Amino acid sequence: MANEATKQAAGADPNTRGTVRVGIAGATGYAGQELVRLLARHPLASLTMATGSQATSAPRRLPALSRIWEGDVVPLDVPALAASADTIFLALPEAASADLAPQLLRAGARVVDLSGAFRLRDDAARDRWYPATGALPRGVAYGLTEFELSAIKAARLLSNPGCYPTAALLALLPLAKGGLLAEGSDIIVDAKSGISGAGKAPSDRTHFCENHGSVAAYAAFGHRHTPEMEQALGQQVTFVPHLVPLDRGLMSSVYARLSPGVTAAQVEAAFMSTYAAAPFVRLSGDALPEIKHVAHTNFCDLGWKVDEANRRVFVVSVIDNLVKGAAGQAVQNFNVMHGFDERTGLL
Amino acid sequence: MANEATKQAAGADPNTRGTVRVGIAGATGYAGQELVRLLARHPLASLTMATGSQATSAPRRLPALSRIWEGDVVPLDVPALAASADTIFLALPEAASADLAPQLLRAGARVVDLSGAFRLRDDAARDRWYPATGALPRGVAYGLTEFELSAIKAARLLSNPGCYPTAALLALLPLAKGGLLAEGSDIIVDAKSGISGAGKAPSDRTHFCENHGSVAAYAAFGHRHTPEMEQALGQQVTFVPHLVPLDRGLMSSVYARLSPGVTAAQVEAAFMSTYAAAPFVRLSGDALPEIKHVAHTNFCDLGWKVDEANRRVFVVSVIDNLVKGAAGQAVQNFNVMHGFDERTGLL
Amino acid sequence: MANEATKQAAGADPNTRGTVRVGIAGATGYAGQELVRLLARHPLASLTMATGSQATSAPRRLPALSRIWEGDVVPLDVPALAASADTIFLALPEAASADLAPQLLRAGARVVDLSGAFRLRDDAARDRWYPATGALPRGVAYGLTEFELSAIKAARLLSNPGCYPTAALLALLPLAKGGLLAEGSDIIVDAKSGISGAGKAPSDRTHFCENHGSVAAYAAFGHRHTPEMEQALGQQVTFVPHLVPLDRGLMSSVYARLSPGVTAAQVEAAFMSTYAAAPFVRLSGDALPEIKHVAHTNFCDLGWKVDEANRRVFVVSVIDNLVKGAAGQAVQNFNVMHGFDERTGLL
Amino acid sequence: MANEATKQAAGADPNTRGTVRVGIAGATGYAGQELVRLLARHPLASLTMATGSQATSAPRRLPALSRIWEGDVVPLDVPALAASADTIFLALPEAASADLAPQLLRAGARVVDLSGAFRLRDDAARDRWYPATGALPRGVAYGLTEFELSAIKAARLLSNPGCYPTAALLALLPLAKGGLLAEGSDIIVDAKSGISGAGKAPSDRTHFCENHGSVAAYAAFGHRHTPEMEQALGQQVTFVPHLVPLDRGLMSSVYARLSPGVTAAQVEAAFMSTYAAAPFVRLSGDALPEIKHVAHTNFCDLGWKVDEANRRVFVVSVIDNLVKGAAGQAVQNFNVMHGFDERTGLL
C-alpha cells in the first residue's frame, strides 16, 4: 500500500491515472507552458495532446519541462485535437481562439479559452476591443471562479478572465457587491505587472535592457482589460498598467471612496464573508501582500487600508499572472467544470 | 590653450579650480556618496571636507569613488566643518540635521539640508511627522527649484524636498496652479521607488531576496511625504509608495479629475509654459517617460494622457531618487544660491 | 473513488495521510521555509513540529506559506521535538546542529542535517573549517543522493551536502570516476549563486542595492565548500564562488583537462551511464542548461562541451540552491532512508 | 570670468567649443548611444553628424538623450559623413565597418572602429571569425589603450578592442609580460556579461524573461573574442562567456598557474608598475572589485588573490562593457590620437 501511494505520488503512468483527457492548443507560449506543467501533474487529468504553431518536441523547445512532461508538441490538427481530448485548453491569440473554439465545441469537446475572444458580452465593446473575434457563441461562462461557480459548472465554453481583471475584480467585487463604495466614486486601478505579461515574442518592449532598472506605464486609458473590469463592476474604472522589472506576478493597487459611514470593520467583513470558502484567496488585512508571496502559486492575496475620516479605501491584490491570472485559474475552472475539488492539481 | 582646456576638462587641482568651498556631513550614505560624486566634479565648487559617522578613508569605504574623489571621510567635528566650507550639505537623519544646522548657520555657513527636518512649515504637522526636530528656524527656503527660484537665491538654510514630493509636485503644480483640477478632485499619487530609497542600512526590507521578483506597497495613508505634498498643493492627496526591484529611480503615477471643459491642449500648455525655462524638466507629452531615461541624471521627465470626455488626467513623472530626488537637486539649489547656471556640474 | 482521489490530491487531513512523522528545527530561514513547503505537501510524511529561534506563528512570519502549512513555528524544546517526530530535519547553523543532532539521535530519532557540521570526515579539516562542531559522530552518511544510495538507506544521521559541492560533484564525479580526467589537471569550479545562498540575515552583502546590477566574487581560495569537493574527488580543486543578482539558483562552470585520447563520445557515455537511473539529473549535452530551467525544482541539469584537439572539457551544472542544493535533496534523502520512491513529494 | 566658466561647465554652444569635429555611424545601438552621450559632452570635440540605419530624430528615438544632444540621427550618406568630421566613430556590424572605413580613410578622415572587422591580424583567423570583412587595411592600431599608446597616437584607423578581451587582457598582460605565468599553464577566462553585451536587437536571447533569475553560458570554446585574446597573449586561452541578469557591466574571472617561486608580492608589483600611469585602471589588491563599482564609468578595476603554495593566481577584472568595453575606450583612444589628456570627457 505504501508502494501504491509512492507510485501515485511519484507520478506513475498518466494513462491509468487520469479520468479526463485534456488537450492544449498553444503550448509553447508562457501561459501554454504553464498549462503543460499543471496538467501533466494533475491527478485527475491526462494530457493527451499539445499543439504549437511549429512542430517541435517539447524536450527540445521546453527544457524546463523535461521529466515533467515527455510528450511532443505537435502541429495543430483540429480533428485530431478534437478526438484526443474531452476538454481542450486554448492558449492562443484571440482570433485563433474565435476560429477554433466553435469547431471544437461542435465536435463535442468542452473548451477553456484563455484569450480575450469571449470575455466581453457587449457586441459594440467586442467590436472595438477584439475586432477579429466575431459574434459571441451562446452559453459562454466567465471564469472568475470565486464569483461564477454555478455558471462555470455548467459551461461548455469557459472564457478565462484576463490577468489584470482577475486581480482587480477580486479586490473590488466584495466592496461593490456589498454596497460599500460611494456612488460616483472614482475607481483607480494602478497595476504593476512582470514582463511575462507582455508575452513571449521578442520585441523592444520585452528586451531585457529596456526593462532592467526601469518601470514603464502603458496603454493609459486604452487597455482592453478596462471594459472587462467595467462589465463586471457596472461602472467606470480608470486603469493604468505598468511594466516592472520582474518575470512573473502582478499587483493591482486599487483606490476608491467609501460610502458615508462605512467603517473599517465593514470592509473587513465584506472580504471575510465573500471569501470564506475560497481556497485560493488569502486575506492579510492591513499587512499588505507582496508579489513574491504568490509567485508560482494560484493564490490571490488581498490586503487593505481604510481611512474612515476621509472615506478612502486602498486595496492591494497580488497574483501570479501566469497562474491565477491564466493557466492556474483555467485549471481551477476545469476542476469546477468536472466536479473536482477546486484545489486538485494546484497545491 | 588646448592644454589649458584639457587640464580643466580632465579634472586638475580642485584647490585652484573652485570658487566656493563646500563640505558634506553624512557622506557615506547613498545620498551622501552621490553628493561627493557631484561636488568633486563641480567646476565652481571645491570639496574641502566630508564627514561620516565613523572615521574612514573614502577609498576604502567607497571603492566606486576612487579616482573621482581621493579625500578621506573623517569623523564629524562641528567647528572644523564650519571652518572648512562656505556652504555645507547635510545628508543626515532629521534629528541630526535639526541639531547641526543652527550651529553651522551661527558660524556663518550656508546650509543645504537633505533631511525632512525643515520641510514642513506647520508646527503641528512637524510635531507629528518629524517629532525630533524642534522649532523651525526662520528663513528656510523650500528647495523645489523650478518653483522657488527667488527664495532659494536668498536662502541661508535650504530645505531640499523629499524624493516623492519632488516627482509628484513637478507633475501636479502646473495643473493646480493653472486651475485645471476639479474642485474636490481626489488626487492619487501611486509611486514606485527603487530600493535605494529605503536607505543603506541593511534590514529585512532591503534584503535582496525580499525585493527580487516582488513589488511591495508600504505606509499607505501614513507616509510623511504626504503632508509635504499637501503643503505645496493646498489640498488633500492620497499617496501610496511601492518598492520595485531596481536600484535607483522613482516613478509617480498621478491621477486626478479636470475641471469641466478643460482640454488636452490646455493641459499641454500648462506644462509647456511652466517649464519653458527649466533645464531639468523634459516634457514628452503622451509618450510616457520611463525610469530608465532619467537614471543617473538630474532630469525629471513628464508625460501625460488626457481623457476629455471623462475629465480625467494621468501624469507620469520620473526622476532618479538620489539625483533630482536628493543630491542633484541639492546641487541645483546650490547653483541658484550662488548665482551659477543651474546646470553647472550636473550635465 | 473519484472523490477519494480528489481529497487526496487536494491535500486532506495530514494526520491521516502521512506515515512518517517529521519535524524541522530552523524553519524560518530560507532552507527551513523550503523544507516546510516540501514536507507539508509530502504524501508520506506528516509535519508535526517546526521550531524557530523565536516563537512565531507561521502565517504571520511566513505569509507565502499560508494555506500550505497552517501550523505554528514554536520555540525549540528538544525533548518535545524528539518526541514529536521520527525523522528530524535540522536547518541550523553548524554549531547548533553539532549540539542538537546527538541529543536527537540518542532519543531515537533519525536526523537529516543541512549544515556543514558533519560533512568533512577528516578531523584536521573539520577543525579548520568548522571549528565549533567537535568530533564527528559515527555512522554519518554523506547525502549526495546519486552516489551514496546504500549509505543513505541505512543512515541514522544524514549529512546533506553543501549547495556548491552538489552542483560541482554531479558535474565532476562521472568524469573522475570514469578515469577521463588528466592526471594533475587543474580543476576549476567557477560558481555563480543567487543571493539566497548568502542567507536570510540582513547585511551589507545581502542589501538589494549592493547586488542589483552587479556581480561579486568572494572567498577565493578560501571557501569551506572546497574541502568538501576535494574530499569527494580525492584531488585539489580551485573553487571561486560569485554572487549574481538573482534570488534562487546556482551554476557551476567546471573546467578540466581530459586524459590523452579521451573522446567527446566517452564523455557523453560517462554522463549517460552514471545517471541512467537518476530521476533528478537531466542531461542536455551541448545545449548548455540555464539556472532558469531548474529554479523551484529538485533537478540538476548538466551540459558540456569537449574540445578533443586541446583535451579540454567544460561542464555546466545548474541547481536551485534551496531545493537540490538544500531542502529538496534533504527530502530526496529522506525518501531513500525510508524506502520511498526518490521522487515522492518532489515533482 | 565666473560667467565664462559657468557657461562652459553648463554646456554652451558646441560649435564654438570643440576643436575636433567628430561623427558617428551607427548611433542608435547601445554602443552608439553611449558614444553620442560621451562626445556630446566632450569639451574638445564637436559632434557634427550621427547616422542610423533609419532616418530618425534623436529626441524621438533616444528620449534619454534629450537635452544632452539635440541633433538628429540621419540616414547614412558617406560623402556627407566624410565631409562633416575629422574623426569618425563606427559602431556598426563588422561587414559594414569593413566596407565603410576604407572609404572614409580615402576621404581623409581618421576612423575609430568599434566592430571586430580590424582586430585580428592573422588572415586565416580573420577568414574564420570575421569572414565578411576581407583584407586588413595597412596601419591599423589595436586600441587597448594602456598597452598601445604610441601606435594609437599615430593611427589613422583605430580598431577598438572587444569588451571581453579588454577586461581579460588588462588582467593577464601584466602577468604574462612580467614572465610570471607558468609555461603551458591553462589560462581560464570565465566571463559574466550584462545583457547589453548581446546587443539591442530583440531576440529570444535578449528577452527579459529568459534572463531574469537566470545565468546562461554560451559559445563555449567558440567565441570570436578568444583569438583576439590569444593574439595579444601569444598563447591558448580557454574562454567561456556567461550572460548574467543585469544591464551593463562585465566581469572576467581569470585563473592561471604561476611560475615556480613567484610570490604574491611579485604579482602585486607587476600590476602596480604596469598601471602606475594609467588613469583608468584602479587596483584593489585582494579586495575583489565588483561590477557595480565601474558601471557608467571608463574604469577597469582589478583585484587578485595568490595561493603561493599551489602556485595559483586568480584575477578579477570588471568594466562597463559599453564604456571601457566600447564607447569609453574609443573616446580614450580618440584623446590619445589627438594628443589630449586621456581623461578628457571621460570623468
PDB file of C-alpha atoms in Angstrom, chain C residues 17-150:
ATOM      1  CA  ARG C  17      -2.222  10.923   5.311  1.00  0.00           C
ATOM      2  CA  GLY C  18       1.363  10.564   6.363  1.00  0.00           C
ATOM      3  CA  THR C  19       3.130   7.525   7.580  1.00  0.00           C
ATOM      4  CA  VAL C  20       6.339   9.149   8.846  1.00  0.00           C
ATOM      5  CA  ARG C  21       6.206  11.931  11.401  1.00  0.00           C
ATOM      6  CA  VAL C  22       8.749  14.639  10.622  1.00  0.00           C
ATOM      7  CA  GLY C  23       9.952  17.748  12.431  1.00  0.00           C
ATOM      8  CA  ILE C  24      12.027  20.740  11.410  1.00  0.00           C
ATOM      9  CA  ALA C  25      14.402  22.777  13.552  1.00  0.00           C
ATOM     10  CA  GLY C  26      15.177  26.144  11.987  1.00  0.00           C
ATOM     11  CA  ALA C  27      12.023  26.591   9.947  1.00  0.00           C
ATOM     12  CA  THR C  28      12.211  30.324   9.334  1.00  0.00           C
ATOM     13  CA  GLY C  29      15.427  30.568   7.305  1.00  0.00           C
ATOM     14  CA  TYR C  30      15.315  30.190   3.545  1.00  0.00           C
ATOM     15  CA  ALA C  31      16.165  26.463   3.562  1.00  0.00           C
ATOM     16  CA  GLY C  32      13.850  25.913   6.522  1.00  0.00           C
ATOM     17  CA  GLN C  33      10.906  27.529   4.769  1.00  0.00           C
ATOM     18  CA  GLU C  34      11.559  25.406   1.716  1.00  0.00           C
ATOM     19  CA  LEU C  35      11.519  22.317   3.931  1.00  0.00           C
ATOM     20  CA  VAL C  36       8.150  23.365   5.342  1.00  0.00           C
ATOM     21  CA  ARG C  37       6.810  23.842   1.846  1.00  0.00           C
ATOM     22  CA  LEU C  38       8.016  20.438   0.657  1.00  0.00           C
ATOM     23  CA  LEU C  39       7.175  18.403   3.746  1.00  0.00           C
ATOM     24  CA  ALA C  40       3.724  19.933   4.201  1.00  0.00           C
ATOM     25  CA  ARG C  41       2.818  18.555   0.784  1.00  0.00           C
ATOM     26  CA  HIS C  42       4.697  15.266   1.058  1.00  0.00           C
ATOM     27  CA  PRO C  43       2.163  12.452   0.755  1.00  0.00           C
ATOM     28  CA  LEU C  44       4.067  10.056   3.017  1.00  0.00           C
ATOM     29  CA  ALA C  45       5.196  12.471   5.707  1.00  0.00           C
ATOM     30  CA  SER C  46       3.306  14.338   8.378  1.00  0.00           C
ATOM     31  CA  LEU C  47       4.892  17.568   9.571  1.00  0.00           C
ATOM     32  CA  THR C  48       4.256  17.587  13.312  1.00  0.00           C
ATOM     33  CA  MET C  49       6.555  20.317  14.614  1.00  0.00           C
ATOM     34  CA  ALA C  50       8.557  23.224  13.278  1.00  0.00           C
ATOM     35  CA  THR C  51      10.772  25.287  15.526  1.00  0.00           C
ATOM     36  CA  GLY C  52      12.355  28.684  15.093  1.00  0.00           C
ATOM     37  CA  SER C  53      14.669  30.781  17.178  1.00  0.00           C
ATOM     38  CA  GLN C  54      11.728  32.969  18.128  1.00  0.00           C
ATOM     39  CA  ALA C  55       8.219  31.859  18.878  1.00  0.00           C
ATOM     40  CA  THR C  56       6.080  32.931  15.980  1.00  0.00           C
ATOM     41  CA  SER C  57       3.043  31.650  14.221  1.00  0.00           C
ATOM     42  CA  ALA C  58       3.974  30.735  10.701  1.00  0.00           C
ATOM     43  CA  PRO C  59       1.120  32.547   8.998  1.00  0.00           C
ATOM     44  CA  ARG C  60       2.414  35.799  10.410  1.00  0.00           C
ATOM     45  CA  ARG C  61       6.054  35.197   9.723  1.00  0.00           C
ATOM     46  CA  LEU C  62       5.727  33.268   6.508  1.00  0.00           C
ATOM     47  CA  PRO C  63       2.824  34.729   4.582  1.00  0.00           C
ATOM     48  CA  ALA C  64       3.769  32.791   1.478  1.00  0.00           C
ATOM     49  CA  LEU C  65       3.074  29.547   3.383  1.00  0.00           C
ATOM     50  CA  SER C  66      -0.451  30.405   4.424  1.00  0.00           C
ATOM     51  CA  ARG C  67      -2.853  27.678   3.213  1.00  0.00           C
ATOM     52  CA  ILE C  68       0.179  25.471   2.538  1.00  0.00           C
ATOM     53  CA  TRP C  69       1.062  24.828   6.119  1.00  0.00           C
ATOM     54  CA  GLU C  70      -1.126  26.235   8.855  1.00  0.00           C
ATOM     55  CA  GLY C  71       0.937  25.134  11.841  1.00  0.00           C
ATOM     56  CA  ASP C  72       2.776  27.419  14.219  1.00  0.00           C
ATOM     57  CA  VAL C  73       6.510  27.842  14.376  1.00  0.00           C
ATOM     58  CA  VAL C  74       7.318  27.269  18.049  1.00  0.00           C
ATOM     59  CA  PRO C  75      10.436  27.833  20.171  1.00  0.00           C
ATOM     60  CA  LEU C  76      12.925  24.983  20.233  1.00  0.00           C
ATOM     61  CA  ASP C  77      12.205  22.422  23.007  1.00  0.00           C
ATOM     62  CA  VAL C  78      14.481  19.446  22.440  1.00  0.00           C
ATOM     63  CA  PRO C  79      12.512  16.742  24.270  1.00  0.00           C
ATOM     64  CA  ALA C  80       9.286  17.907  22.668  1.00  0.00           C
ATOM     65  CA  LEU C  81      10.888  17.914  19.251  1.00  0.00           C
ATOM     66  CA  ALA C  82      12.380  14.462  19.775  1.00  0.00           C
ATOM     67  CA  ALA C  83       9.029  13.130  20.900  1.00  0.00           C
ATOM     68  CA  SER C  84       7.095  14.695  18.068  1.00  0.00           C
ATOM     69  CA  ALA C  85       8.784  13.094  15.109  1.00  0.00           C
ATOM     70  CA  ASP C  86      10.556  10.016  13.777  1.00  0.00           C
ATOM     71  CA  THR C  87      12.833  11.960  11.438  1.00  0.00           C
ATOM     72  CA  ILE C  88      14.001  15.471  12.171  1.00  0.00           C
ATOM     73  CA  PHE C  89      15.464  17.943   9.693  1.00  0.00           C
ATOM     74  CA  LEU C  90      17.965  20.488  11.010  1.00  0.00           C
ATOM     75  CA  ALA C  91      18.289  23.746   9.085  1.00  0.00           C
ATOM     76  CA  LEU C  92      20.522  25.428  11.648  1.00  0.00           C
ATOM     77  CA  PRO C  93      23.989  26.959  11.900  1.00  0.00           C
ATOM     78  CA  GLU C  94      26.584  24.200  12.199  1.00  0.00           C
ATOM     79  CA  ALA C  95      27.328  24.760  15.896  1.00  0.00           C
ATOM     80  CA  ALA C  96      23.660  24.353  16.749  1.00  0.00           C
ATOM     81  CA  SER C  97      23.435  21.232  14.619  1.00  0.00           C
ATOM     82  CA  ALA C  98      26.551  19.756  16.225  1.00  0.00           C
ATOM     83  CA  ASP C  99      24.935  20.274  19.599  1.00  0.00           C
ATOM     84  CA  LEU C 100      21.427  19.142  18.756  1.00  0.00           C
ATOM     85  CA  ALA C 101      21.904  16.144  16.466  1.00  0.00           C
ATOM     86  CA  PRO C 102      23.476  13.811  19.069  1.00  0.00           C
ATOM     87  CA  GLN C 103      20.661  14.522  21.519  1.00  0.00           C
ATOM     88  CA  LEU C 104      18.029  13.694  18.946  1.00  0.00           C
ATOM     89  CA  LEU C 105      19.839  10.536  17.876  1.00  0.00           C
ATOM     90  CA  ARG C 106      20.030   9.361  21.474  1.00  0.00           C
ATOM     91  CA  ALA C 107      16.303   9.952  21.769  1.00  0.00           C
ATOM     92  CA  GLY C 108      15.810   7.565  18.878  1.00  0.00           C
ATOM     93  CA  ALA C 109      15.122   9.967  16.031  1.00  0.00           C
ATOM     94  CA  ARG C 110      16.759   9.837  12.635  1.00  0.00           C
ATOM     95  CA  VAL C 111      18.351  13.152  11.680  1.00  0.00           C
ATOM     96  CA  VAL C 112      18.811  14.908   8.339  1.00  0.00           C
ATOM     97  CA  ASP C 113      21.232  17.787   8.889  1.00  0.00           C
ATOM     98  CA  LEU C 114      21.548  20.581   6.337  1.00  0.00           C
ATOM     99  CA  SER C 115      24.523  22.348   7.942  1.00  0.00           C
ATOM    100  CA  GLY C 116      28.207  21.718   7.346  1.00  0.00           C
ATOM    101  CA  ALA C 117      28.712  20.191  10.799  1.00  0.00           C
ATOM    102  CA  PHE C 118      29.037  16.612   9.628  1.00  0.00           C
ATOM    103  CA  ARG C 119      30.269  16.891   6.054  1.00  0.00           C
ATOM    104  CA  LEU C 120      34.036  16.613   6.455  1.00  0.00           C
ATOM    105  CA  ARG C 121      35.435  13.303   7.666  1.00  0.00           C
ATOM    106  CA  ASP C 122      38.998  14.487   8.249  1.00  0.00           C
ATOM    107  CA  ASP C 123      39.406  15.869  11.777  1.00  0.00           C
ATOM    108  CA  ALA C 124      42.017  18.456  10.828  1.00  0.00           C
ATOM    109  CA  ALA C 125      39.837  19.740   8.020  1.00  0.00           C
ATOM    110  CA  ARG C 126      36.843  19.960  10.380  1.00  0.00           C
ATOM    111  CA  ASP C 127      38.901  21.800  12.950  1.00  0.00           C
ATOM    112  CA  ARG C 128      39.906  24.334  10.358  1.00  0.00           C
ATOM    113  CA  TRP C 129      36.657  24.885   8.503  1.00  0.00           C
ATOM    114  CA  TYR C 130      34.011  24.041  11.109  1.00  0.00           C
ATOM    115  CA  PRO C 131      35.795  24.638  14.429  1.00  0.00           C
ATOM    116  CA  ALA C 132      32.617  24.837  16.502  1.00  0.00           C
ATOM    117  CA  THR C 133      31.417  21.363  15.645  1.00  0.00           C
ATOM    118  CA  GLY C 134      33.599  18.995  17.728  1.00  0.00           C
ATOM    119  CA  ALA C 135      34.106  15.310  16.984  1.00  0.00           C
ATOM    120  CA  LEU C 136      32.213  13.574  14.206  1.00  0.00           C
ATOM    121  CA  PRO C 137      29.527  11.115  15.377  1.00  0.00           C
ATOM    122  CA  ARG C 138      29.903   7.617  13.983  1.00  0.00           C
ATOM    123  CA  GLY C 139      27.892   6.413  11.083  1.00  0.00           C
ATOM    124  CA  VAL C 140      27.262   9.677   9.272  1.00  0.00           C
ATOM    125  CA  ALA C 141      26.180   9.254   5.667  1.00  0.00           C
ATOM    126  CA  TYR C 142      27.068  11.916   3.099  1.00  0.00           C
ATOM    127  CA  GLY C 143      23.876  12.670   1.275  1.00  0.00           C
ATOM    128  CA  LEU C 144      24.907  13.192  -2.329  1.00  0.00           C
ATOM    129  CA  THR C 145      21.971  11.049  -3.297  1.00  0.00           C
ATOM    130  CA  GLU C 146      23.057   9.921  -6.747  1.00  0.00           C
ATOM    131  CA  PHE C 147      26.323   8.463  -5.438  1.00  0.00           C
ATOM    132  CA  GLU C 148      25.518   7.272  -1.916  1.00  0.00           C
ATOM    133  CA  LEU C 149      22.248   5.359  -2.122  1.00  0.00           C
ATOM    134  CA  SER C 150      23.138   2.426   0.105  1.00  0.00           C
TER     135      SER C 150
END
